[in-house]
Coordinates of C-alpha atoms in Angstrom, one line a residue:
Chain P
X19 CA -34.6 -44.2 -150.1
X20 CA -31.2 -45.7 -149.5
X21 CA -32.6 -48.7 -147.6
X22 CA -35.1 -50.1 -150.1
X23 CA -35.8 -53.7 -149.3
X24 CA -34.5 -56.2 -151.8
X25 CA -37.8 -57.3 -153.2
X26 CA -39.0 -53.7 -153.6
X27 CA -35.8 -52.7 -155.4
X28 CA -36.2 -55.4 -158.0
X29 CA -39.8 -54.3 -158.5
X30 CA -38.7 -50.8 -159.0
X31 CA -36.0 -51.8 -161.5
X32 CA -38.5 -53.8 -163.5
X33 CA -40.8 -50.9 -163.6
X34 CA -38.1 -48.5 -164.7
X35 CA -36.8 -50.8 -167.3
X36 CA -39.9 -50.0 -169.4
X37 CA -39.2 -46.3 -169.4
X38 CA -38.3 -44.2 -166.4
X39 CA -40.4 -41.4 -167.9
X40 CA -43.4 -43.6 -167.9
X41 CA -42.9 -44.4 -164.3
X42 CA -42.7 -40.8 -163.1
X43 CA -45.8 -39.9 -165.1
X44 CA -47.5 -42.7 -163.4
X45 CA -46.5 -41.4 -160.0
X46 CA -47.8 -37.9 -160.8
X47 CA -51.1 -39.5 -162.0
X48 CA -51.3 -41.4 -158.8
X49 CA -51.2 -38.1 -157.0
X50 CA -53.8 -36.6 -159.3
X51 CA -56.3 -39.3 -158.3
X52 CA -56.2 -38.1 -154.8
X53 CA -56.9 -34.5 -155.9
X54 CA -59.9 -35.6 -158.0
X55 CA -61.3 -37.3 -155.0
X56 CA -61.0 -33.9 -153.2
X57 CA -62.9 -32.1 -156.0
X58 CA -66.5 -32.6 -154.8
X59 CA -65.7 -31.6 -151.1
X60 CA -63.7 -28.6 -152.3
X61 CA -66.6 -27.5 -154.6
X62 CA -68.9 -27.8 -151.6
X63 CA -66.4 -25.8 -149.5
X64 CA -66.1 -23.0 -152.0
X65 CA -69.8 -22.7 -152.8
X66 CA -71.4 -23.1 -149.3
X67 CA -68.6 -22.0 -146.9
X68 CA -66.4 -19.5 -148.7
X69 CA -68.9 -17.9 -151.0
X70 CA -71.0 -16.8 -148.0
X71 CA -67.7 -15.2 -146.7
X72 CA -67.5 -13.2 -149.9
X73 CA -71.2 -12.4 -149.6
X74 CA -70.7 -11.1 -146.1
X75 CA -69.4 -7.9 -147.6
X76 CA -73.1 -6.8 -147.9
X77 CA -72.7 -5.9 -144.2
X78 CA -70.7 -2.9 -145.5
X79 CA -73.1 -2.2 -148.4
X80 CA -76.6 -1.1 -149.0
X81 CA -77.7 -4.4 -150.3
X82 CA -80.1 -4.2 -153.2
X83 CA -81.7 -7.4 -154.6
X84 CA -81.7 -6.1 -158.1
X85 CA -78.1 -4.8 -158.1
X86 CA -76.8 -7.9 -156.4
X87 CA -73.8 -8.3 -154.0
X88 CA -71.1 -6.6 -156.0
X89 CA -73.4 -4.0 -157.6
X90 CA -74.8 -2.5 -154.4
X91 CA -73.0 0.7 -153.2
X92 CA -70.7 0.8 -150.2
X93 CA -71.9 2.4 -147.0
X94 CA -69.0 1.6 -144.7
X95 CA -69.8 1.0 -141.1
X96 CA -73.3 2.4 -141.3
X97 CA -75.1 -0.8 -140.2
X98 CA -72.6 -1.6 -137.5
X99 CA -73.1 1.8 -136.0
X100 CA -76.8 1.4 -136.3
X101 CA -76.7 -1.8 -134.3
X102 CA -74.2 -0.4 -131.7
X103 CA -76.4 2.6 -131.1
X104 CA -79.7 0.8 -131.2
X105 CA -81.6 0.7 -127.9
X106 CA -81.6 -3.1 -128.2
X107 CA -77.8 -3.5 -128.4
X108 CA -77.0 -3.9 -124.7
X109 CA -80.1 -6.0 -124.0
X110 CA -79.3 -8.4 -126.8
X111 CA -75.6 -8.7 -125.8
X112 CA -76.6 -9.1 -122.2
X113 CA -79.1 -11.8 -123.1
X114 CA -76.6 -13.7 -125.3
X115 CA -73.7 -13.6 -122.8
X116 CA -76.0 -14.1 -119.7
X117 CA -77.6 -17.2 -121.2
X118 CA -74.3 -18.6 -122.4
X119 CA -72.5 -18.2 -119.1
X120 CA -75.4 -19.5 -117.1
X121 CA -75.4 -22.5 -119.4
X122 CA -71.6 -23.0 -119.1
X123 CA -71.3 -22.6 -115.4
X124 CA -74.3 -24.6 -114.3
X125 CA -74.1 -27.2 -117.0
X126 CA -70.3 -27.9 -116.8
X127 CA -70.1 -29.8 -113.5
X128 CA -73.0 -32.3 -114.1
X129 CA -71.4 -34.6 -116.7
X130 CA -68.2 -34.8 -114.5
X131 CA -70.3 -35.6 -111.4
X132 CA -72.2 -38.3 -113.3
X133 CA -69.1 -39.8 -114.7
X134 CA -67.3 -39.9 -111.3
X135 CA -70.3 -41.5 -109.7
X136 CA -70.7 -44.1 -112.4
X137 CA -67.1 -45.0 -112.0
X138 CA -67.8 -46.2 -108.5
X139 CA -70.8 -48.4 -109.3
X140 CA -69.9 -52.0 -108.7
X141 CA -72.9 -53.6 -110.4
X142 CA -72.5 -53.6 -114.2
X143 CA -76.2 -53.9 -114.8
X144 CA -77.1 -50.8 -112.7
X145 CA -74.3 -48.9 -114.5
X146 CA -75.7 -50.0 -117.9
X147 CA -79.2 -49.0 -116.9
X148 CA -78.1 -45.5 -115.8
X149 CA -76.1 -45.0 -119.0
X150 CA -78.9 -46.3 -121.3
X151 CA -81.5 -44.0 -119.6
X152 CA -79.4 -40.9 -119.4
X153 CA -78.1 -41.1 -122.9
X154 CA -81.5 -41.5 -124.5
X155 CA -82.9 -37.9 -124.2
X156 CA -79.9 -36.7 -126.3
X157 CA -81.7 -38.1 -129.4
X158 CA -84.9 -36.2 -128.9
X159 CA -85.2 -33.5 -131.6
X160 CA -85.2 -29.9 -130.5
X161 CA -88.7 -29.4 -131.7
X162 CA -90.0 -32.3 -129.7
X163 CA -88.0 -31.2 -126.7
X164 CA -89.5 -27.7 -126.8
X165 CA -92.9 -29.4 -127.2
X166 CA -92.2 -31.5 -124.1
X167 CA -91.1 -28.4 -122.1
X168 CA -94.3 -26.6 -123.1
X169 CA -96.6 -29.6 -122.1
X170 CA -94.7 -29.9 -118.9
X171 CA -94.9 -26.3 -117.9
X172 CA -98.5 -25.8 -119.0
X173 CA -100.4 -24.5 -115.9
X174 CA -103.6 -26.2 -116.9
X175 CA -102.6 -29.7 -118.2
X176 CA -99.0 -30.1 -117.0
X177 CA -98.1 -32.5 -114.3
X178 CA -96.8 -29.9 -111.8
X179 CA -100.2 -28.8 -110.9
X180 CA -101.4 -32.3 -110.5
X181 CA -98.3 -33.3 -108.4
X182 CA -98.9 -30.3 -106.1
X183 CA -102.6 -31.3 -105.9
X184 CA -101.5 -34.7 -104.6
X185 CA -99.5 -33.0 -101.9
X186 CA -102.6 -31.0 -100.9
X187 CA -101.4 -27.7 -102.4
X188 CA -103.9 -26.0 -104.5
X189 CA -102.4 -22.9 -106.1
X190 CA -102.8 -21.1 -109.4
X191 CA -99.6 -21.9 -111.3
X192 CA -98.0 -19.1 -113.3
X193 CA -97.5 -19.5 -117.1
X194 CA -93.8 -19.9 -117.0
X195 CA -93.4 -19.8 -120.8
X196 CA -94.7 -16.2 -120.7
X197 CA -92.5 -15.2 -117.8
X198 CA -89.4 -13.3 -119.0
X199 CA -87.5 -14.0 -115.8
X200 CA -88.0 -17.8 -116.2
X201 CA -86.7 -18.1 -119.7
X202 CA -83.0 -18.6 -119.0
X203 CA -83.6 -21.2 -116.4
X204 CA -86.0 -23.1 -118.6
X205 CA -83.5 -23.1 -121.4
X206 CA -80.5 -24.2 -119.2
X207 CA -82.1 -26.8 -117.1
X208 CA -83.9 -28.5 -119.9
X209 CA -80.6 -28.7 -121.7
X210 CA -79.0 -30.3 -118.6
X211 CA -81.8 -32.8 -118.5
X212 CA -81.3 -33.7 -122.2
X213 CA -77.6 -33.7 -122.6
X214 CA -75.8 -34.5 -119.3
X215 CA -75.8 -38.3 -120.0
X216 CA -74.3 -37.9 -123.4
X217 CA -71.7 -35.4 -122.3
X218 CA -70.5 -37.7 -119.6
X219 CA -69.3 -40.3 -122.2
X220 CA -66.1 -38.4 -122.9
X221 CA -65.3 -38.3 -119.2
X222 CA -66.0 -42.0 -118.7
X223 CA -63.4 -42.6 -121.5
X224 CA -60.9 -40.4 -119.7
X225 CA -61.6 -42.3 -116.5
X226 CA -61.1 -45.6 -118.2
X227 CA -57.7 -44.4 -119.3
X228 CA -56.4 -44.0 -115.8
X229 CA -53.8 -46.6 -114.8
X230 CA -55.5 -49.1 -112.4
X231 CA -52.1 -49.5 -110.7
X232 CA -52.7 -46.0 -109.2
X233 CA -55.9 -47.1 -107.5
X234 CA -54.3 -50.4 -106.3
X235 CA -51.4 -48.6 -104.8
X236 CA -53.8 -46.1 -103.1
X237 CA -55.9 -49.0 -101.6
X238 CA -52.8 -50.6 -100.2
X239 CA -51.9 -47.3 -98.6
X240 CA -55.3 -47.2 -97.0
X241 CA -56.9 -44.4 -99.1
X242 CA -60.6 -44.1 -98.8
X243 CA -62.8 -44.1 -102.0
X244 CA -63.5 -40.4 -101.5
X245 CA -59.7 -39.7 -101.3
X246 CA -59.1 -41.8 -104.4
X247 CA -61.8 -39.9 -106.3
X248 CA -60.2 -36.5 -105.3
X249 CA -56.6 -37.4 -105.8
X250 CA -56.6 -39.9 -108.6
X251 CA -59.8 -39.6 -110.7
X252 CA -60.2 -35.9 -110.6
X253 CA -56.7 -35.1 -111.7
X254 CA -57.0 -37.9 -114.3
X255 CA -59.9 -36.2 -116.1
X256 CA -58.7 -32.6 -115.6
X257 CA -57.0 -32.3 -119.0
X258 CA -60.2 -33.4 -120.8
X259 CA -62.2 -31.0 -118.7
X260 CA -59.8 -28.2 -119.6
X261 CA -60.2 -28.9 -123.4
X262 CA -63.9 -28.9 -123.1
X263 CA -64.0 -25.8 -121.1
X264 CA -61.8 -24.1 -123.8
X265 CA -64.2 -25.3 -126.4
X266 CA -67.2 -24.1 -124.5
X267 CA -65.8 -20.7 -123.6
X268 CA -64.8 -20.1 -127.2
X269 CA -68.4 -20.8 -128.2
X270 CA -70.2 -18.5 -125.8
X271 CA -71.7 -16.8 -128.8
X272 CA -72.8 -20.1 -130.4
X273 CA -75.8 -20.9 -128.4
X274 CA -78.5 -23.4 -129.2
X275 CA -80.0 -20.9 -131.5
X276 CA -82.6 -23.3 -132.8
X277 CA -83.9 -24.0 -129.4
X278 CA -84.0 -20.4 -128.3
X279 CA -86.0 -19.6 -131.4
X280 CA -88.6 -22.2 -130.6
X281 CA -88.9 -21.2 -127.0
X282 CA -89.3 -17.5 -128.0
X283 CA -92.7 -15.9 -127.8
X284 CA -93.9 -12.3 -127.7
X285 CA -94.2 -12.5 -123.9
X286 CA -90.6 -13.5 -123.1
X287 CA -88.9 -11.6 -125.9
X288 CA -87.3 -9.2 -123.4
X289 CA -85.0 -12.0 -122.1
X290 CA -85.0 -14.5 -125.0
X291 CA -83.8 -12.3 -127.9
X292 CA -80.1 -13.2 -128.5
X293 CA -77.8 -12.2 -131.4
X294 CA -78.7 -15.1 -133.6
X295 CA -82.4 -14.8 -133.2
X296 CA -82.2 -11.1 -133.7
X297 CA -80.4 -11.6 -137.0
X298 CA -83.1 -14.1 -138.1
X299 CA -85.9 -11.8 -137.0
X300 CA -84.4 -8.7 -138.6
X301 CA -83.1 -10.4 -141.8
X302 CA -85.6 -13.0 -142.8
X303 CA -88.7 -13.0 -140.7
X304 CA -89.4 -9.3 -140.7
X305 CA -92.0 -7.9 -143.1
X306 CA -89.4 -5.4 -144.3
X307 CA -86.2 -7.6 -144.2
X308 CA -83.0 -5.7 -144.0
X309 CA -80.3 -8.1 -145.3
X310 CA -77.4 -5.7 -144.8
X311 CA -78.3 -4.8 -141.3
X312 CA -78.8 -8.4 -140.3
X313 CA -75.5 -9.4 -142.0
X314 CA -73.7 -6.7 -140.2
X315 CA -74.9 -8.1 -136.8
X316 CA -74.1 -11.6 -137.8
X317 CA -70.6 -10.6 -139.0
X318 CA -70.0 -8.7 -135.8
X319 CA -70.8 -11.8 -133.8
X320 CA -68.7 -14.1 -135.9
X321 CA -65.6 -11.8 -135.7
X322 CA -66.1 -11.6 -131.9
X323 CA -66.5 -15.4 -131.6
X324 CA -63.4 -15.9 -133.8
X325 CA -61.2 -13.6 -131.7
X326 CA -62.5 -15.2 -128.5
X327 CA -61.7 -18.8 -129.5
X328 CA -58.2 -17.8 -130.7
X329 CA -57.5 -15.9 -127.4
X330 CA -58.8 -18.6 -125.2
X331 CA -56.7 -21.2 -127.0
X332 CA -53.6 -19.0 -126.8
X333 CA -54.1 -18.5 -123.0
X334 CA -54.4 -22.2 -122.4
X335 CA -51.3 -22.9 -124.5
X336 CA -49.3 -20.4 -122.5
X337 CA -50.6 -21.8 -119.2
X338 CA -49.1 -25.2 -120.3
X339 CA -52.5 -26.7 -120.5
X340 CA -53.9 -28.7 -123.4
X341 CA -54.9 -26.7 -126.4
X342 CA -57.0 -27.3 -129.4
X343 CA -54.3 -27.3 -132.0
Chain W
X10 CA -53.6 -49.3 -88.7
X11 CA -56.6 -51.5 -88.0
X12 CA -58.7 -48.6 -86.7
X13 CA -57.8 -46.5 -89.7
X14 CA -58.9 -49.3 -92.0
X15 CA -62.2 -49.7 -90.1
X16 CA -62.8 -46.0 -90.3
X17 CA -62.2 -46.2 -94.1
X18 CA -64.6 -49.1 -94.5
X19 CA -67.3 -47.1 -92.8
X20 CA -66.5 -44.0 -94.8
X21 CA -66.5 -46.1 -98.0
X22 CA -69.9 -47.5 -97.2
X23 CA -71.3 -44.0 -96.7
X24 CA -69.6 -42.9 -99.9
X25 CA -71.1 -45.7 -101.9
X26 CA -74.5 -45.0 -100.4
X27 CA -74.3 -41.4 -101.5
X28 CA -73.2 -42.4 -105.0
X29 CA -76.1 -44.8 -105.4
X30 CA -78.5 -42.3 -104.0
X31 CA -77.3 -39.6 -106.4
X32 CA -77.6 -41.9 -109.4
X33 CA -81.1 -43.0 -108.3
X34 CA -82.2 -39.4 -108.1
X35 CA -80.9 -38.8 -111.6
X36 CA -82.6 -41.9 -112.9
X37 CA -86.0 -40.6 -111.5
X38 CA -85.4 -37.1 -112.8
X39 CA -84.6 -38.4 -116.3
X40 CA -87.4 -41.0 -116.4
X41 CA -90.3 -39.1 -115.0
X42 CA -90.9 -36.7 -117.9
X43 CA -90.6 -39.7 -120.3
X44 CA -93.1 -41.8 -118.3
X45 CA -95.5 -38.8 -118.0
X46 CA -95.6 -38.3 -121.7
X47 CA -96.1 -42.0 -122.4
X48 CA -98.9 -42.3 -119.8
X49 CA -100.6 -39.1 -121.1
X50 CA -100.5 -40.4 -124.7
X51 CA -102.4 -43.6 -123.5
X52 CA -105.0 -41.7 -121.4
X53 CA -108.5 -40.6 -122.1
X54 CA -108.8 -37.2 -123.7
X55 CA -110.8 -35.6 -120.9
X56 CA -108.3 -36.7 -118.3
X57 CA -105.5 -35.1 -120.3
X58 CA -107.3 -31.9 -120.9
X59 CA -108.2 -31.6 -117.2
X60 CA -104.6 -32.3 -116.2
X61 CA -105.3 -35.4 -114.2
X62 CA -102.4 -37.5 -115.3
X63 CA -99.6 -37.7 -112.9
X64 CA -97.7 -40.9 -113.5
X65 CA -100.0 -43.7 -114.8
X66 CA -102.5 -43.4 -117.6
X67 CA -105.9 -42.2 -116.5
X68 CA -108.8 -43.9 -118.3
X69 CA -106.7 -46.0 -120.7
X70 CA -107.5 -45.2 -124.4
X71 CA -105.9 -45.4 -127.8
X72 CA -108.0 -42.6 -129.2
X73 CA -105.1 -40.2 -129.7
X74 CA -103.0 -42.8 -131.6
X75 CA -106.0 -43.7 -133.8
X76 CA -106.3 -40.0 -134.7
X77 CA -102.6 -39.7 -135.5
X78 CA -102.6 -42.8 -137.8
X79 CA -105.8 -41.8 -139.4
X80 CA -104.2 -38.6 -140.7
X81 CA -102.6 -39.0 -144.1
X82 CA -100.8 -35.6 -143.8
X83 CA -98.9 -36.8 -140.8
X84 CA -98.0 -40.1 -142.4
X85 CA -96.8 -38.2 -145.5
X86 CA -94.6 -35.9 -143.5
X87 CA -93.2 -38.9 -141.7
X88 CA -92.3 -40.7 -144.9
X89 CA -91.0 -37.4 -146.5
X90 CA -88.6 -37.1 -143.5
X91 CA -87.4 -40.7 -144.0
X92 CA -86.6 -39.8 -147.6
X93 CA -84.8 -36.6 -146.7
X94 CA -82.8 -38.4 -144.1
X95 CA -81.8 -41.3 -146.3
X96 CA -80.7 -39.3 -149.3
X97 CA -79.1 -36.6 -147.2
X98 CA -77.1 -39.2 -145.2
X99 CA -75.9 -40.9 -148.4
X100 CA -74.6 -37.5 -149.8
X101 CA -73.0 -36.7 -146.4
X102 CA -71.1 -39.9 -146.1
X103 CA -69.9 -39.8 -149.7
X104 CA -68.6 -36.2 -149.4
X105 CA -67.1 -37.0 -146.0
X106 CA -65.1 -39.9 -147.3
X107 CA -64.0 -38.0 -150.4
X108 CA -62.5 -35.3 -148.2
X109 CA -61.3 -37.5 -145.3
X110 CA -59.4 -40.1 -147.3
X111 CA -57.1 -37.9 -149.3
X112 CA -56.5 -35.7 -146.3
X113 CA -55.5 -38.7 -144.3
X114 CA -52.8 -39.6 -146.8
X115 CA -49.4 -38.3 -145.7
X116 CA -48.1 -38.3 -149.3
X117 CA -50.8 -35.7 -150.5
X118 CA -49.0 -32.6 -151.5
X119 CA -50.5 -29.4 -149.9
X120 CA -52.2 -31.5 -147.3
X121 CA -51.7 -28.9 -144.6
X122 CA -53.1 -26.1 -146.7
X123 CA -56.2 -28.1 -147.6
X124 CA -56.7 -29.0 -144.0
X125 CA -56.5 -25.4 -143.0
X126 CA -59.1 -24.5 -145.7
X127 CA -61.5 -27.0 -144.2
X128 CA -60.8 -26.3 -140.5
X129 CA -61.0 -22.5 -140.9
X130 CA -64.7 -22.8 -141.8
X131 CA -65.3 -24.4 -138.4
X132 CA -64.3 -21.2 -136.7
X133 CA -65.4 -18.5 -139.0
X134 CA -68.5 -18.5 -141.1
X135 CA -70.2 -15.9 -143.4
X136 CA -73.3 -16.0 -141.4
X137 CA -77.0 -16.7 -141.8
X138 CA -78.0 -14.1 -144.4
X139 CA -75.0 -14.6 -146.8
X140 CA -75.6 -18.4 -146.7
X141 CA -79.3 -17.8 -147.4
X142 CA -78.4 -15.6 -150.3
X143 CA -76.1 -18.3 -151.8
X144 CA -78.9 -21.0 -151.5
X145 CA -81.4 -18.6 -153.0
X146 CA -79.0 -17.6 -155.8
X147 CA -78.4 -21.2 -156.6
X148 CA -82.1 -21.6 -157.1
X149 CA -82.4 -24.2 -154.4
X150 CA -85.3 -22.5 -152.5
X151 CA -88.3 -24.8 -152.2
X152 CA -86.3 -27.9 -153.3
X153 CA -85.1 -30.8 -151.2
X154 CA -81.6 -30.0 -152.4
X155 CA -81.7 -27.0 -150.0
X156 CA -81.8 -29.5 -147.1
X157 CA -79.0 -31.7 -148.6
X158 CA -76.4 -29.4 -150.2
X159 CA -75.7 -26.6 -147.7
X160 CA -75.3 -29.3 -145.0
X161 CA -73.4 -31.8 -147.2
X162 CA -70.4 -31.9 -145.0
X163 CA -69.7 -31.6 -141.3
X164 CA -66.1 -30.6 -140.8
X165 CA -66.1 -32.3 -137.4
X166 CA -67.3 -35.6 -138.8
X167 CA -64.7 -35.3 -141.6
X168 CA -61.9 -34.9 -139.0
X169 CA -63.2 -38.0 -137.1
X170 CA -63.2 -40.0 -140.3
X171 CA -59.7 -38.7 -141.2
X172 CA -58.3 -39.6 -137.8
X173 CA -59.8 -43.1 -138.2
X174 CA -58.2 -43.6 -141.7
X175 CA -54.9 -42.4 -140.4
X176 CA -54.8 -44.7 -137.4
X177 CA -56.3 -47.9 -138.8
X178 CA -55.2 -48.2 -142.5
X179 CA -51.5 -49.1 -142.4
X180 CA -49.3 -47.4 -144.9
X181 CA -47.6 -50.7 -145.7
X182 CA -50.9 -51.9 -147.1
X183 CA -51.0 -49.0 -149.5
X184 CA -47.4 -49.6 -150.6
X185 CA -48.1 -53.3 -151.1
X186 CA -51.3 -52.6 -153.1
X187 CA -49.4 -50.0 -155.2
X188 CA -46.8 -52.6 -155.9
X189 CA -49.5 -54.7 -157.4
X190 CA -50.6 -51.9 -159.6
X191 CA -53.6 -50.8 -157.5
X192 CA -54.5 -47.1 -158.0
X193 CA -55.9 -44.8 -155.4
X194 CA -59.5 -45.2 -156.5
X195 CA -59.3 -48.9 -156.3
X196 CA -57.5 -48.8 -153.0
X197 CA -60.1 -46.6 -151.4
X198 CA -63.0 -48.6 -152.8
X199 CA -61.7 -52.1 -152.4
X200 CA -59.3 -52.0 -149.4
X201 CA -59.7 -48.9 -147.2
X202 CA -63.6 -48.7 -147.2
X203 CA -64.1 -52.4 -146.4
X204 CA -61.8 -51.9 -143.4
X205 CA -63.7 -48.9 -142.2
X206 CA -67.1 -50.4 -141.3
X207 CA -67.2 -48.9 -137.7
X208 CA -66.4 -45.3 -138.8
X209 CA -68.9 -45.5 -141.6
X210 CA -71.5 -46.6 -139.1
X211 CA -70.6 -43.8 -136.7
X212 CA -70.7 -41.0 -139.1
X213 CA -73.8 -42.3 -140.9
X214 CA -75.5 -42.3 -137.5
X215 CA -74.4 -38.8 -136.6
X216 CA -75.6 -37.4 -140.0
X217 CA -78.9 -39.4 -139.9
X218 CA -79.8 -38.1 -136.5
X219 CA -79.0 -34.5 -137.6
X220 CA -81.2 -34.8 -140.7
X221 CA -84.1 -36.4 -138.8
X222 CA -84.1 -33.8 -136.1
X223 CA -83.3 -30.8 -138.2
X224 CA -86.1 -28.2 -138.7
X225 CA -84.3 -24.8 -139.1
X226 CA -83.0 -25.3 -142.7
X227 CA -86.5 -26.4 -143.7
X228 CA -88.0 -23.4 -142.0
X229 CA -85.6 -21.2 -143.9
X230 CA -85.6 -22.7 -147.3
X231 CA -88.9 -24.4 -147.8
X232 CA -92.3 -22.6 -147.7
X233 CA -94.5 -25.1 -149.4
X234 CA -96.4 -27.3 -146.9
X235 CA -96.2 -30.2 -149.3
X236 CA -92.4 -30.2 -148.8
X237 CA -92.4 -29.8 -145.0
X238 CA -90.4 -32.5 -143.1
X239 CA -92.0 -34.0 -140.0
X240 CA -90.2 -31.6 -137.6
X241 CA -91.7 -28.6 -139.2
X242 CA -95.2 -30.1 -139.0
X243 CA -94.5 -30.9 -135.4
X244 CA -93.4 -27.3 -134.8
X245 CA -96.7 -26.0 -136.0
X246 CA -98.7 -28.4 -133.7
X247 CA -96.5 -28.7 -130.6
X248 CA -94.8 -25.3 -130.4
X249 CA -97.2 -23.0 -132.1
X250 CA -100.3 -24.9 -131.2
X251 CA -101.6 -24.4 -134.7
X252 CA -103.5 -27.2 -136.3
X253 CA -103.9 -25.6 -139.7
X254 CA -105.9 -27.5 -142.2
X255 CA -102.8 -27.2 -144.4
X256 CA -101.0 -29.9 -142.5
X257 CA -103.8 -31.8 -140.7
X258 CA -106.7 -31.8 -143.1
X259 CA -110.0 -32.7 -141.5
X260 CA -108.4 -33.9 -138.3
X261 CA -107.6 -30.3 -137.4
X262 CA -111.3 -29.4 -137.1
X263 CA -112.4 -32.6 -135.6
X264 CA -109.6 -32.6 -133.0
X265 CA -110.7 -29.2 -131.8
X266 CA -114.3 -30.3 -131.7
X267 CA -113.6 -33.4 -129.7
X268 CA -111.1 -31.9 -127.4
X269 CA -108.4 -34.1 -128.8
X270 CA -105.8 -31.4 -129.3
X271 CA -103.9 -31.9 -126.1
X272 CA -103.9 -35.7 -126.3
X273 CA -102.8 -35.5 -129.9
X274 CA -99.7 -33.6 -128.9
X275 CA -98.5 -36.4 -126.5
X276 CA -99.2 -39.0 -129.2
X277 CA -97.2 -37.1 -131.8
X278 CA -94.3 -36.7 -129.4
X279 CA -94.2 -40.5 -128.9
X280 CA -94.7 -41.5 -132.5
X281 CA -92.1 -39.0 -133.9
X282 CA -89.5 -40.0 -131.4
X283 CA -90.2 -43.8 -131.6
X284 CA -87.9 -44.5 -134.6
X285 CA -84.9 -43.1 -132.8
X286 CA -85.7 -44.9 -129.6
X287 CA -86.2 -48.3 -131.4
X288 CA -82.8 -48.0 -133.2
X289 CA -81.1 -46.5 -130.1
X290 CA -80.2 -49.6 -128.1
X291 CA -78.6 -51.1 -131.2
X292 CA -76.6 -48.1 -132.0
X293 CA -75.6 -46.9 -128.6
X294 CA -72.2 -48.4 -128.8
X295 CA -71.5 -46.6 -132.1
X296 CA -72.4 -43.3 -130.5
X297 CA -69.9 -44.0 -127.7
X298 CA -67.3 -45.1 -130.3
X299 CA -67.8 -41.9 -132.3
X300 CA -67.3 -39.7 -129.2
X301 CA -64.1 -41.7 -128.4
X302 CA -62.6 -41.2 -131.9
X303 CA -63.6 -37.6 -131.8
X304 CA -61.8 -37.2 -128.5
X305 CA -58.5 -38.2 -130.1
X306 CA -56.8 -35.2 -131.5
X307 CA -56.3 -35.5 -135.3

């Protein structure tokens, strides 16, 4: 405030010479304009993000359509206990965590491998081609993706039978979509096929940020490409990899619910029922929907997920690694 | 010294060979399913039903595409989805800017609190059922607004836009404009937005792809077939293998009669993904840019 440039100071004096009161009102009004801009997003936030939080109380109530959210009577932890003691509880928790961890562990290294490899391609055209082709499947909608998976795995019309036929093998293929033991692998590997290219963009950005002088110095010292990859590139993208790992670990309960729901059928239900699909099947799809029971399960999951992401972030902060905030 | 360098050269050549081999294998793995679907869609229906297609079309024919384009229900769903996507994206972009711009301003009082309000909902939600009850209570069931309003803002995209505003619109510019009597509305509309072309492109793209590919909200909130977006019609045909006369009219019967059903699926996959793939080469750099801005911590 003390060091106002000369021009600005004279501007201010001219403004204040009208009335200083007028000026300060103007400044407050200026602030008001920003708040009015915020009104529509805040209205959205309250109605569609915070009101559902208020409505989540039906998890502790016996929700009755006629009585409404506040009118229904409290039942405490009844529905939580019902879920914990249901014979499906451990199966659903196991499916959710199993699928998530499988996805996390198997899926995590591929984008890194792809980015590291792309970084050592000398030909710009080849590099562009690979990027173009591997990013493209990311845009396929989840419905179409599941359609593709089903066409591909169809024992009768899919290409696998025909390919084996070319090799002289003539066997009756199993119907993998109806095979409970195949469900997790179908989900995970099709995801890797679809998203590896896109996920590698962020690592390519991290690699581009590495000081080229490091590589030049290493070449002068006679380091091989393999050594440079291990000792320069890999440490260079490690912070980014850590952040993404935190994000992913914090989201183990947030699976691609829409895809699981589409891949689900009565035959593979034993392995494909995860928390989110269970909430949907119990709460909205069922002939006798139980909103309170489904809300209780959903709330249980959200609380668990929230605790998890907070914990993971704290651990990584303590370990001196990058954190989310 | 000389020997070590020669060893390195040999090692480097082997390294490069492995890198190229790995990338070629990836290329084949990604391309093969795409080629298989394209080839199948151009094959004769009997070859498709018998599973004879491996890589190239067998008995080239356009029969499937003809059936798809002859079907008004499919075309209607396609156009409906275009409408849902355009309107939805306009709403998204408007709400995103209205939130991102004030939150990017350091002189906004209570900025930290507002930011917390927004960010908190990224990590904790009410859940599926309470959200459904809100949409139902607002009377939005069976209305396109059910697709637009509950998804009106993505906090993640808002943070990307906010980061962009913070880093590219200099504060001096604001001060200079205020000196000239420019208010915040005018500054946002006439100065900040024209400077924000790239970020508008990025978030529009992210939102548009989400709308086009989205099926679950429609499944949840719409139950009249004449409101179904394309993805929901595709779900019936591709995933549930149901060609109800609700969606496909007469084609459903004739497709079954003529053994077209399988061929039709491949053609639908191609036609519904085509708009994305046509736009894709032009927008690829925006996607990359969006990921980069997102990678910066706000």
